[in-house]
Amino acid sequence: MQGKRNYNLILGAAITAVMLSLILSGLIRTPHDPNKINAGNSLSAPSAQYLLGTDNFGRDILSRVIIGAGSTLYVAAATVAIGALAGMLIGGLTGYFGGWVDELFMRAGDIILAFPSILLALVLISLIGPGRNNIIIALGIMFIPSFARVVRGEYVRCRELDYVHSARIIGTGNMRIMFVHILPNAAPVILRAIAIGFNNAVLAEASMSYLGLGVQPPDASLGRMLSESQSYLFSAPWYALSAGIAIVLLILGFSLLGEGIGARDNA
């Protein structure tokens, strides 16, 4: 059983490393200009020159997949950073001190979590407008309650343990107990939540871009590429497959990482 758990972690890390390598290479150079239009070469099949073929504007799909994956990962990282940092602060304070503040924040979180996060994000984006930065803000806000709930649960569990009582007895301050004593012990659960959060953020960003609310043209976006390729599923299937497989690999990598971290923590 342990071997299987390690396999999930290793495979997830390997898939994520490959995708990160492609994305980082795209920051330096892509095979072709991802935004260069060549109408005379539209919907070309994969070849030695265009490894994944071209889209309906004659743009190199591989280059656009690399840039689009980087954009998706950037949105996911920024979204998780907002949700995790704010969630850790709120969850840590409410879980450690409890009281009416805990009830207030948790009930507010319950209200937000009662609605589909993508639906609420759509409402926010409709108010502040589409675009990558606005998606980060909207999704980041939506992710705060889930992170806060996870962190709160760990702080509620840890605050009654012997090492916390010992720290209080010797006069250690509450902030030091929270961030020096409890936080490292809650780290495995938080890391698993971050891995799952990345997974959800990638899917949410792709969904928003698919609906035309994410990264705006001419910049590449995996979700938008998937949406635009629908009209060419039979005439140019490589178009949809390229964007779709990139999304699947990003999600699969983070999913396996989350499962692997959780399995190792429970072992």
CSV table of C-alpha atoms in Angstrom, one decimal, residues 18-156:
chain,number,residue,atom,x,y,z
A,18,VAL,CA,7.5,18.3,-17.0
A,19,MET,CA,4.7,20.9,-17.3
A,20,LEU,CA,6.8,23.4,-15.3
A,21,SER,CA,9.8,22.8,-17.5
A,22,LEU,CA,7.8,23.5,-20.6
A,23,ILE,CA,6.3,26.6,-19.1
A,24,LEU,CA,9.7,27.9,-17.9
A,25,SER,CA,11.2,27.2,-21.3
A,26,GLY,CA,8.4,29.3,-22.9
A,27,LEU,CA,9.5,32.3,-20.8
A,28,ILE,CA,12.8,32.2,-22.7
A,29,ARG,CA,11.7,31.0,-26.1
A,30,THR,CA,8.9,29.3,-27.9
A,31,PRO,CA,9.2,27.3,-31.1
A,32,HIS,CA,7.3,30.1,-33.0
A,33,ASP,CA,5.7,33.4,-32.2
A,34,PRO,CA,2.5,32.3,-30.4
A,35,ASN,CA,0.5,35.3,-31.8
A,36,LYS,CA,1.8,35.4,-35.3
A,37,ILE,CA,-1.0,34.9,-37.8
A,38,ASN,CA,-0.4,33.0,-41.0
A,39,ALA,CA,-3.8,32.6,-42.8
A,40,GLY,CA,-2.3,30.6,-45.6
A,41,ASN,CA,-1.2,27.9,-43.1
A,42,SER,CA,-4.3,27.6,-41.0
A,43,LEU,CA,-5.3,24.2,-39.5
A,44,SER,CA,-2.1,22.5,-40.7
A,45,ALA,CA,-1.7,19.0,-39.3
A,46,PRO,CA,1.2,18.2,-36.9
A,47,SER,CA,4.5,18.2,-38.8
A,48,ALA,CA,8.2,18.6,-38.2
A,49,GLN,CA,7.8,22.4,-38.4
A,50,TYR,CA,4.6,22.5,-36.3
A,51,LEU,CA,4.8,19.6,-33.8
A,52,LEU,CA,1.1,20.1,-32.7
A,53,GLY,CA,-0.1,21.7,-35.9
A,54,THR,CA,-1.6,25.1,-36.3
A,55,ASP,CA,-4.9,26.7,-35.4
A,56,ASN,CA,-7.6,28.4,-37.5
A,57,PHE,CA,-5.4,31.5,-37.7
A,58,GLY,CA,-2.2,29.6,-38.7
A,59,ARG,CA,-0.6,30.1,-35.3
A,60,ASP,CA,1.6,27.4,-33.8
A,61,ILE,CA,-0.4,25.4,-31.4
A,62,LEU,CA,2.6,24.1,-29.4
A,63,SER,CA,3.7,27.7,-28.7
A,64,ARG,CA,0.3,28.8,-27.7
A,65,VAL,CA,-0.2,25.7,-25.4
A,66,ILE,CA,3.1,26.5,-23.6
A,67,ILE,CA,2.1,30.2,-23.1
A,68,GLY,CA,-1.5,29.3,-22.3
A,69,ALA,CA,-0.3,26.7,-19.7
A,70,GLY,CA,2.0,29.3,-18.2
A,71,SER,CA,-0.9,31.8,-17.9
A,72,THR,CA,-3.2,29.2,-16.3
A,73,LEU,CA,-0.5,28.3,-13.8
A,74,TYR,CA,0.1,31.9,-13.0
A,75,VAL,CA,-3.6,32.4,-12.3
A,76,ALA,CA,-3.7,29.3,-10.2
A,77,ALA,CA,-0.6,30.2,-8.2
A,78,ALA,CA,-1.9,33.8,-7.5
A,79,THR,CA,-5.4,32.5,-6.7
A,80,VAL,CA,-4.0,29.9,-4.2
A,81,ALA,CA,-1.7,32.4,-2.7
A,82,ILE,CA,-4.6,34.8,-1.9
A,83,GLY,CA,-6.8,32.0,-0.7
A,84,ALA,CA,-4.1,30.3,1.4
A,85,LEU,CA,-2.6,33.3,3.0
A,86,ALA,CA,-5.9,34.9,3.9
A,87,GLY,CA,-7.4,31.5,4.8
A,88,MET,CA,-4.4,30.7,7.1
A,89,LEU,CA,-4.7,34.0,8.9
A,90,ILE,CA,-8.5,33.8,9.4
A,91,GLY,CA,-8.5,30.0,10.1
A,92,GLY,CA,-5.6,30.3,12.6
A,93,LEU,CA,-7.1,33.2,14.5
A,94,THR,CA,-10.6,31.7,14.7
A,95,GLY,CA,-9.4,28.2,15.4
A,96,TYR,CA,-7.1,29.3,18.2
A,97,PHE,CA,-9.2,31.9,20.0
A,98,GLY,CA,-12.7,30.7,19.1
A,99,GLY,CA,-15.6,32.7,20.5
A,100,TRP,CA,-18.0,34.9,18.6
A,101,VAL,CA,-15.4,35.9,15.9
A,102,ASP,CA,-15.0,32.2,15.1
A,103,GLU,CA,-18.8,31.9,14.7
A,104,LEU,CA,-19.0,35.0,12.6
A,105,PHE,CA,-16.3,34.0,10.1
A,106,MET,CA,-17.4,30.4,9.9
A,107,ARG,CA,-21.0,31.2,9.2
A,108,ALA,CA,-19.9,33.7,6.6
A,109,GLY,CA,-17.8,31.0,5.1
A,110,ASP,CA,-20.7,28.5,5.1
A,111,ILE,CA,-22.8,31.0,3.1
A,112,ILE,CA,-20.1,31.3,0.5
A,113,LEU,CA,-19.4,27.6,0.3
A,114,ALA,CA,-23.2,26.9,0.0
A,115,PHE,CA,-23.0,28.3,-3.6
A,116,PRO,CA,-20.8,26.8,-6.4
A,117,SER,CA,-17.5,28.8,-6.4
A,118,ILE,CA,-17.5,29.2,-10.2
A,119,LEU,CA,-21.0,30.7,-10.1
A,120,LEU,CA,-20.0,33.2,-7.5
A,121,ALA,CA,-16.9,34.0,-9.5
A,122,LEU,CA,-19.0,34.6,-12.5
A,123,VAL,CA,-21.1,37.1,-10.5
A,124,LEU,CA,-18.0,38.9,-9.3
A,125,ILE,CA,-16.4,39.0,-12.8
A,126,SER,CA,-19.7,40.3,-14.3
A,127,LEU,CA,-19.3,43.2,-11.8
A,128,ILE,CA,-15.6,44.0,-12.2
A,129,GLY,CA,-15.1,42.8,-15.8
A,130,PRO,CA,-13.2,40.0,-17.5
A,131,GLY,CA,-9.4,39.7,-17.6
A,132,ARG,CA,-6.7,37.7,-15.9
A,133,ASN,CA,-6.2,40.0,-12.9
A,134,ASN,CA,-9.9,40.1,-12.2
A,135,ILE,CA,-10.2,36.3,-12.4
A,136,ILE,CA,-7.4,36.1,-9.8
A,137,ILE,CA,-9.3,38.5,-7.5
A,138,ALA,CA,-12.6,36.7,-7.9
A,139,LEU,CA,-11.2,33.2,-7.5
A,140,GLY,CA,-8.9,34.2,-4.7
A,141,ILE,CA,-11.9,35.5,-2.7
A,142,MET,CA,-13.8,32.3,-3.4
A,143,PHE,CA,-10.9,30.1,-2.2
A,144,ILE,CA,-10.5,31.8,1.2
A,145,PRO,CA,-13.4,30.0,3.1
A,146,SER,CA,-12.2,26.5,2.1
A,147,PHE,CA,-8.6,27.2,3.2
A,148,ALA,CA,-9.8,28.9,6.4
A,149,ARG,CA,-12.0,25.9,7.3
A,150,VAL,CA,-9.0,23.5,6.8
A,151,VAL,CA,-6.6,25.6,8.9
A,152,ARG,CA,-9.2,26.2,11.6
A,153,GLY,CA,-9.8,22.5,12.0
A,154,GLU,CA,-6.1,21.9,12.6
A,155,TYR,CA,-5.8,24.8,15.1
A,156,VAL,CA,-8.8,23.6,17.0
